[in-house]
Short mmCIF file of C-alpha atoms and ligand atoms in Angstrom, two decimals:
data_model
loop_
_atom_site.label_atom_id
_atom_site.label_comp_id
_atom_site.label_asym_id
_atom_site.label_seq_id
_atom_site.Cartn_x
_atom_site.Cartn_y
_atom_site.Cartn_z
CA UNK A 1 -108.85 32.11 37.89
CA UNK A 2 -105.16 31.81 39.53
CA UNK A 3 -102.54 34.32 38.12
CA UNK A 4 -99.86 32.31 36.70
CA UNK A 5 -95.99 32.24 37.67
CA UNK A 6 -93.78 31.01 34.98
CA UNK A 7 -90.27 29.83 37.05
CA UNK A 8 -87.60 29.39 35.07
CA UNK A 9 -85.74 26.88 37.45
CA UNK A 10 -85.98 25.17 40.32
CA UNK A 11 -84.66 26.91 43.62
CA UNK A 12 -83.72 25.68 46.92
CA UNK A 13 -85.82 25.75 49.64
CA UNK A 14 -89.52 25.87 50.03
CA UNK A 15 -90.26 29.01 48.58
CA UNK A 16 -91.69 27.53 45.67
CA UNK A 17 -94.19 25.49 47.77
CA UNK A 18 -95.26 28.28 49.10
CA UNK A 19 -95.79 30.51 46.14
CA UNK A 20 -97.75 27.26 44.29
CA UNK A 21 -100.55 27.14 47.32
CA UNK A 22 -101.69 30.73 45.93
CA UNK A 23 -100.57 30.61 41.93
CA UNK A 24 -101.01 28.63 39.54
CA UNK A 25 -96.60 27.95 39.07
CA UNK A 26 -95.55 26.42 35.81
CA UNK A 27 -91.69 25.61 36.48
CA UNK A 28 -89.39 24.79 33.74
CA UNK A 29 -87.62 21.55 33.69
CA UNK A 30 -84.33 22.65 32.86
CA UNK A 31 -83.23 19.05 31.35
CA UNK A 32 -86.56 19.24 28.85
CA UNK A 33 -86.48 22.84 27.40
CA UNK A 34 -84.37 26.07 27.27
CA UNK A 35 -85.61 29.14 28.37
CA UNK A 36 -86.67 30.12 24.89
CA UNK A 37 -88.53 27.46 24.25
CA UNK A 38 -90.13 27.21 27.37
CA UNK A 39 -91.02 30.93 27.13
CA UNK A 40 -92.66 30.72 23.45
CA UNK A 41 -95.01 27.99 25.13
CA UNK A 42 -95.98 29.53 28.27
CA UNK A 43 -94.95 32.99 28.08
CA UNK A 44 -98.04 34.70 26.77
CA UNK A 45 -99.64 32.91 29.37
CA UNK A 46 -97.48 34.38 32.54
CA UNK A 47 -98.49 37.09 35.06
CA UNK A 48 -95.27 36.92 36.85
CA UNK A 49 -91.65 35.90 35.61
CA UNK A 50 -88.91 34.74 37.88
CA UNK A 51 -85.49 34.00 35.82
CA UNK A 52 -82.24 33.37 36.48
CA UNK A 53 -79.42 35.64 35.30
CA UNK A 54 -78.47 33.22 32.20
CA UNK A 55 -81.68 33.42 30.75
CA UNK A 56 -81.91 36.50 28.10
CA UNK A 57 -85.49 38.21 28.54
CA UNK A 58 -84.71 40.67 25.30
CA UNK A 59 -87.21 42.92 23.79
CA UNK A 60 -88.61 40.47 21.40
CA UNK A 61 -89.30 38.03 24.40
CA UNK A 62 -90.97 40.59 26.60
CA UNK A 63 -93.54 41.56 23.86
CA UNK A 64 -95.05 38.14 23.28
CA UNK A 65 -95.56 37.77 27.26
CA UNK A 66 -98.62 39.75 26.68
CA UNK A 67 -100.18 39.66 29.84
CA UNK A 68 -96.71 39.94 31.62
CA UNK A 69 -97.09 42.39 35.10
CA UNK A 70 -93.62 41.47 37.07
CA UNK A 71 -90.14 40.07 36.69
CA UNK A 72 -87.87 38.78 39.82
CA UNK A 73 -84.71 38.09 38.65
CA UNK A 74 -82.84 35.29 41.10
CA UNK A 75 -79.49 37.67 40.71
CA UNK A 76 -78.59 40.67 41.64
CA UNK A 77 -77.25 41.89 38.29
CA UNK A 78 -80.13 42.25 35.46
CA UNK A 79 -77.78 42.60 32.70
CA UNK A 80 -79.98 39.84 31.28
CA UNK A 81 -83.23 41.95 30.55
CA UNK A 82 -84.22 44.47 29.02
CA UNK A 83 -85.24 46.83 31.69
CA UNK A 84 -86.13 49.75 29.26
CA UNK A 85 -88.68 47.49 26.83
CA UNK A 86 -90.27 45.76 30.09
CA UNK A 87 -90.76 48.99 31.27
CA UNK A 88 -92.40 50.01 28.17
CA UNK A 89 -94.89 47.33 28.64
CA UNK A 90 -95.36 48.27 32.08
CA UNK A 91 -93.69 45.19 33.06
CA UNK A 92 -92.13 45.43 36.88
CA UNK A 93 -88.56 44.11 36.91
CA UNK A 94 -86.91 43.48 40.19
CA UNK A 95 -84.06 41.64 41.74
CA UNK A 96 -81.91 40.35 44.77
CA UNK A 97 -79.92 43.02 46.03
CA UNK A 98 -77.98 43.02 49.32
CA UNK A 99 -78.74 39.50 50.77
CA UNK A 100 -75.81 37.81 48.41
CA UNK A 101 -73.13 41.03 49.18
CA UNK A 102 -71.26 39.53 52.06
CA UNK A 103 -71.76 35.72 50.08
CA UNK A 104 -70.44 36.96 46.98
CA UNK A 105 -67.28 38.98 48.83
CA UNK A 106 -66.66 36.25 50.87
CA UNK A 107 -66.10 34.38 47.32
CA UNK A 108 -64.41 37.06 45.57
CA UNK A 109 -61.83 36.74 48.37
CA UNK A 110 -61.35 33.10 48.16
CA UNK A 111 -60.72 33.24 44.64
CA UNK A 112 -57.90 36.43 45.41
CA UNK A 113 -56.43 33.62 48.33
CA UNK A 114 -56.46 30.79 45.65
CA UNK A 115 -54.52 32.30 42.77
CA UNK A 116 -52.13 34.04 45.00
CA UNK A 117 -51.44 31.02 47.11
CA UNK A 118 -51.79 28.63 43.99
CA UNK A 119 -54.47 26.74 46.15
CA UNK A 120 -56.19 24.82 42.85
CA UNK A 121 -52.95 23.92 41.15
CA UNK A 122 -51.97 22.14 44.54
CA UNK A 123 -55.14 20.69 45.52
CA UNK A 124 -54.70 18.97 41.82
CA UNK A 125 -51.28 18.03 42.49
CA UNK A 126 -51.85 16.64 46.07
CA UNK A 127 -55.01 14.57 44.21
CA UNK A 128 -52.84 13.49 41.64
CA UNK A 129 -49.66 11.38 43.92
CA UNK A 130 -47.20 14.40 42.98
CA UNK A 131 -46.76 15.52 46.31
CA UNK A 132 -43.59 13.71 46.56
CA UNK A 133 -41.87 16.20 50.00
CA UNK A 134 -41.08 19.13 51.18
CA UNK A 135 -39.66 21.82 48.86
CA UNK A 136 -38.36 24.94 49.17
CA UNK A 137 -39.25 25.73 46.04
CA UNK A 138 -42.32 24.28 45.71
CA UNK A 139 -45.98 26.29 44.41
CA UNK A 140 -44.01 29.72 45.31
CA UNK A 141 -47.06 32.51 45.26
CA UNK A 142 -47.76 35.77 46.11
CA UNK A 143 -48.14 37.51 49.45
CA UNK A 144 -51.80 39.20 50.50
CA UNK A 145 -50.92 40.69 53.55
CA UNK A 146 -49.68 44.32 52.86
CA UNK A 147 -50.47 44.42 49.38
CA UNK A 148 -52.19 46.53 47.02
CA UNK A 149 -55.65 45.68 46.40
CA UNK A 150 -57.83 47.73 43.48
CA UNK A 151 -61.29 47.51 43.58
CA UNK A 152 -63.17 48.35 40.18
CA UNK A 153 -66.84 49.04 41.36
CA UNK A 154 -67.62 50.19 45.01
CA UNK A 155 -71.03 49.38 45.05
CA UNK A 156 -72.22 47.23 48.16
CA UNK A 157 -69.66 43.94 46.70
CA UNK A 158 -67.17 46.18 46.18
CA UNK A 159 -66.93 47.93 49.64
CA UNK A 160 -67.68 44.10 51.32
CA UNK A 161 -64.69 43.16 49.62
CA UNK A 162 -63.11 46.29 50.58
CA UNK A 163 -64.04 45.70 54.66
CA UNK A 164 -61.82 42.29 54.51
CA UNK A 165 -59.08 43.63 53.41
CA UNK A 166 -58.43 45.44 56.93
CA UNK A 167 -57.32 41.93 57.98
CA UNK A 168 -54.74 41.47 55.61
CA UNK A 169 -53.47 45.27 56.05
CA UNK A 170 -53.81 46.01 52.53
CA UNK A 171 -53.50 49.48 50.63
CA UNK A 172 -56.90 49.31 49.29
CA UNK A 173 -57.62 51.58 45.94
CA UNK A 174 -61.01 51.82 44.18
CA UNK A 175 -62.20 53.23 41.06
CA UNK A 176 -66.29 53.70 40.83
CA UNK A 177 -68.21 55.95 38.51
CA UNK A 178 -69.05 58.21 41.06
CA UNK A 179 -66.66 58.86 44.30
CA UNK A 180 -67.83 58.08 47.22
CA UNK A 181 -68.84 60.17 50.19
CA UNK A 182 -65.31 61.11 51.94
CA UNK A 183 -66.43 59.26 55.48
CA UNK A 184 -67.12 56.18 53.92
CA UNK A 185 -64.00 56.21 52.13
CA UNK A 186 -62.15 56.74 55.33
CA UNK A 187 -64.28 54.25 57.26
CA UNK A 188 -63.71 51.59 54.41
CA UNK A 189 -60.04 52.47 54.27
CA UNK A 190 -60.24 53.19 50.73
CA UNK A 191 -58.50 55.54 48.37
CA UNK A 192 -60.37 57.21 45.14
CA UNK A 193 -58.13 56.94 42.11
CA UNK A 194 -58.88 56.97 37.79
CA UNK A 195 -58.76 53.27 36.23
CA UNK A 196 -55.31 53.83 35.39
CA UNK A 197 -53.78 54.71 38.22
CA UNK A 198 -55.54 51.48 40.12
CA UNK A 199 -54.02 49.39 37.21
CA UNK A 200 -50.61 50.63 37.58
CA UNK A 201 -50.53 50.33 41.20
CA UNK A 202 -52.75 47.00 42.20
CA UNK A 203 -51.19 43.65 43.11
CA UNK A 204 -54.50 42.23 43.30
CA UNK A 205 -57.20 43.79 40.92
CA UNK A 206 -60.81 42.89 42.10
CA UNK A 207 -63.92 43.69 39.49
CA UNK A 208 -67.32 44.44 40.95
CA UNK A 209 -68.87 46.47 38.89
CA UNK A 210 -72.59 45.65 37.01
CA UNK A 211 -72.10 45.15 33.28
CA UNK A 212 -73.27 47.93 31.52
CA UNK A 213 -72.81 49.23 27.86
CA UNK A 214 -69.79 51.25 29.64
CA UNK A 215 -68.32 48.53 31.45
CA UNK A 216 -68.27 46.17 28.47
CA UNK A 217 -64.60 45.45 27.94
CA UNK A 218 -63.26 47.30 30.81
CA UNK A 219 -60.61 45.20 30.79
CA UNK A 220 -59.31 44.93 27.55
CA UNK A 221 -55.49 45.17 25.87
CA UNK A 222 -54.73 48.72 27.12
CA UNK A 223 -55.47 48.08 29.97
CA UNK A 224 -53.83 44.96 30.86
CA UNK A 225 -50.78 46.56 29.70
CA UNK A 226 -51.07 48.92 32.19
CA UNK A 227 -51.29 46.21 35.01
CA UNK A 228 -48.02 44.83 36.64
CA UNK A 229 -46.84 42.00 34.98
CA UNK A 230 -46.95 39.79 38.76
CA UNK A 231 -50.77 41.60 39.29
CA UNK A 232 -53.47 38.87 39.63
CA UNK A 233 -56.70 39.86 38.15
CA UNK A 234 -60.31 38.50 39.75
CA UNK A 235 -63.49 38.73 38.47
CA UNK A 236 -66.72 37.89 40.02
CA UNK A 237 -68.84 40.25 38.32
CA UNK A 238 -69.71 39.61 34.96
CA UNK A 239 -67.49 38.01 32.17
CA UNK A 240 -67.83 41.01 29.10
CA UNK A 241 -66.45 43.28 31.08
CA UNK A 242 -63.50 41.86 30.31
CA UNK A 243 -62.37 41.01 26.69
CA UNK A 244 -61.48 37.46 27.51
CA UNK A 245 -59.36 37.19 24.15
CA UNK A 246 -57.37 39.97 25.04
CA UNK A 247 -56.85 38.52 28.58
CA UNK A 248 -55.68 34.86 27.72
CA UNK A 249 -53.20 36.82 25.59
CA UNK A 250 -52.35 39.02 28.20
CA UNK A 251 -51.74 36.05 30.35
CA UNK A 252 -50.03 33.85 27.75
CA UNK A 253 -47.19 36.38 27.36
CA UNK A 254 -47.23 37.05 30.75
CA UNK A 255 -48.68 40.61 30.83
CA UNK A 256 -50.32 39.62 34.14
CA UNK A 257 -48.95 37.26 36.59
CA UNK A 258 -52.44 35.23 37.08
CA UNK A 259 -56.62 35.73 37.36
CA UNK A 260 -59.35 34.31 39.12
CA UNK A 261 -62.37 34.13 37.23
CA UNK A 262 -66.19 32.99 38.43
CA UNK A 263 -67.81 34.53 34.89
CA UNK A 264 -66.83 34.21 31.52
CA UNK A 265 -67.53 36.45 28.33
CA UNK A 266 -69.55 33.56 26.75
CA UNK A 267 -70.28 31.56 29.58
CA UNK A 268 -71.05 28.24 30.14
CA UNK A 269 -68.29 28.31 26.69
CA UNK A 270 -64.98 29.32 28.15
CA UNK A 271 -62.22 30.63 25.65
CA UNK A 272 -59.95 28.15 24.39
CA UNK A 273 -56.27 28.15 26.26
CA UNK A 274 -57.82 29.28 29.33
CA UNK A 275 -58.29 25.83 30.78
CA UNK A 276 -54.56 25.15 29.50
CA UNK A 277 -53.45 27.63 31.92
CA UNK A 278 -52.43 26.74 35.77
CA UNK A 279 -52.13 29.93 36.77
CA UNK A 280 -55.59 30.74 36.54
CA UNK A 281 -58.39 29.99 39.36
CA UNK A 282 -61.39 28.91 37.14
CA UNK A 283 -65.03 28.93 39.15
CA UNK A 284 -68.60 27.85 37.96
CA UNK A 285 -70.20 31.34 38.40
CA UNK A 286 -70.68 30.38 42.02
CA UNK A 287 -69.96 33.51 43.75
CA UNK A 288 -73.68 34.01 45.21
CA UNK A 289 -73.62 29.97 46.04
CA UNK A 290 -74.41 29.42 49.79
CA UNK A 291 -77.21 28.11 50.92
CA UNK A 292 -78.19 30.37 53.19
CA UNK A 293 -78.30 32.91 50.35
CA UNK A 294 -80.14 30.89 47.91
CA UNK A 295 -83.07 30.39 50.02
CA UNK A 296 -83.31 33.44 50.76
CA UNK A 297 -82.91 34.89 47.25
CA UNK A 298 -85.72 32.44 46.60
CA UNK A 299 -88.03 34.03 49.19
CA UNK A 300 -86.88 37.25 47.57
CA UNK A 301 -87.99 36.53 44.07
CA UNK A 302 -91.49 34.87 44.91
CA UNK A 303 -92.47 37.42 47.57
CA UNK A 304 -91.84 40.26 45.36
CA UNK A 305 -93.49 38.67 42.14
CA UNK A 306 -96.51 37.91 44.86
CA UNK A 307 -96.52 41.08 45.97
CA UNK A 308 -96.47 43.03 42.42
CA UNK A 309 -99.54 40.87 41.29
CA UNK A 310 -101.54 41.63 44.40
CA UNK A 311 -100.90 45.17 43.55
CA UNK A 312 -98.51 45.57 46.22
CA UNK A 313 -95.29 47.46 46.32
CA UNK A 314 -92.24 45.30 45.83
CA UNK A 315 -88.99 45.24 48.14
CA UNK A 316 -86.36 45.35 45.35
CA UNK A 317 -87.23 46.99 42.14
CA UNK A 318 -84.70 47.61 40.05
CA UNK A 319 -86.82 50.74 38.01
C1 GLV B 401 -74.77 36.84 40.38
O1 GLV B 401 -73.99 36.82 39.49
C2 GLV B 401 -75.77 37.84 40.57
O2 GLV B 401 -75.85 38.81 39.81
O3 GLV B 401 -76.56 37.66 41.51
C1 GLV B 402 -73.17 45.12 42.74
O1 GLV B 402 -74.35 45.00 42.55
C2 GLV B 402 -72.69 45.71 43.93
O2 GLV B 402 -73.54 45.89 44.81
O3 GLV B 402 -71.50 45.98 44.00
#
């Protein structure tokens, strides 16, 4: 009999086609169940998973797939299952490292260009007949070039991120759990400093970090205080780790100048007031989004899955 793929959502490309001429792929129709649902009906019934980084794949959920052998998860982060209990069950779990770092930067950077230069709030105004002239006053933002730019994570998005910011000869500061080795610090053209010191000293504060019982709240009153009140904050890792509350505050009162967010603590929900708010950049958790990437993630996913249930050594597990 054909092993069984459970896909929770259509991807671009023809990766899919290809993985359905050798498995027997049940693919979720997003419009007709949620991920729960769909995975109480099929689930027991899966030898590989792929899922997307909004679906939650908890303890609970990994148990009933009983005959469960390997997870892809379309994402790089993996926040979204519980890597410890599939484990357990000697589930493989793996994801899509490296092919979205240079996408993702790329995006984290055009959200840094679009608060400082107030890009959204004029695209609406232009859309809306209120360009009216010139003015010398008009949509006054925030310069890039020779700023300070903190970078909270150096993994491979943070030090992408980092590599741009030659162009815009930026003071570029980074915080990471673990330093990193002194000649890629000087190559990068970054500078190792504590949390606080990077809050103090950023113009532009750029999050990049996984989301991780540590990093949950990150960002929260303290140390928003500690920012400069014309700092712009960006984050296109994941929303909890930063308490959104605490940040619409911090924004309302003027704590922080601005922010540029592609995740949300409760995403899709976004916290009421933040909408309200022009001088915040608000994205669709897009940051991975070309296509380019995509298909390839989707390869990704479907070859490793293949390859786990032909008893093959995956490219990207993530334990
Ligand atoms: C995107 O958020 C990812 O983790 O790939
Ligand atoms: C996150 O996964 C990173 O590579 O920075």
């Amino acid at each position: 009999m054909q092993q069984r793929i459970g896909v929770s959502y259509p991807l671009p490309g023809s990766a899919l086609n290809r993985l359905a001429e050798e498995f027997d792929v049940v693919l979720r129709d997003p419009k007709q169940q949620n991920f729960a649902q769909w995975l109480e009906q099929y689930g027991p019934s899966f030898d590989g998973l792929i899922t997307m980084l909004s679906d939650p794949l908890n303890a609970e959920a990994i148990a009933k797939c009983r005959q469960l052998k390997a997870v892809a998860n379309y994402a790089v982060g993996y926040n979204n299952i519980d890597v410890a209990a599939a484990g357990a069950h000697g589930i493989q779990v793996m994801n899509t490292p490296d092919v979205l770092t240079e996408t993702s930067a790329d995006f984290a950077w055009a959200l840094l260009m679009a608060a400082a230069r107030r890009i959204a709030e004029g695209d609406v105004m232009t859309r809306a007949g209120e360009f009216t002239g010139w003015q010398p006053e008009l949509l006054l933002g925030k310069d890039v070039f020779g700023s300070v730019l903190g970078i909270v994570g150096a993994g491979r998005i943070g030090q992408a991120v980092a590599a741009r910011a030659r162009g815009f000869s930026m003071t570029v500061l980074y915080h990471n759990r673990q330093r990193l080795p002194e000649a890629l610090e000087s190559q990068l053209g970054m500078e190792y400093v504590s949390l606080e010191q990077l809050l103090q000293q950023a113009d532009f504060v750029s999050l990049h970090c996984p989301l991780t019982p540590e990093t949950r709240h990150l960002i929260s009153t303290e140390q928003l205080a500690m920012m400069k009140t014309d700092s712009i904050l960006i984050n296109t890792a994941r929303g909890p780790v930063v308490d959104e509350l605490a940040m619409l505050d911090a924004l309302q009162k003027g704590v922080i100048a601005g922010a540029a967010l592609d995740v949300y603590e409760w995403e899709p929900n976004i916290t009421q007031g933040l909408r309200e708010l022009s001088k915040v950049v608000l994205a669709p958790h897009a940051a991975s989004a070309s296509r380019a990437t995509r298909e390839t993630m989707a390869w990704m996913v479907t070859e490793d899955v293949a390859a786990v249930l032909a008893g093959k050594t995956p490219q990207n597990p993530v334990q």
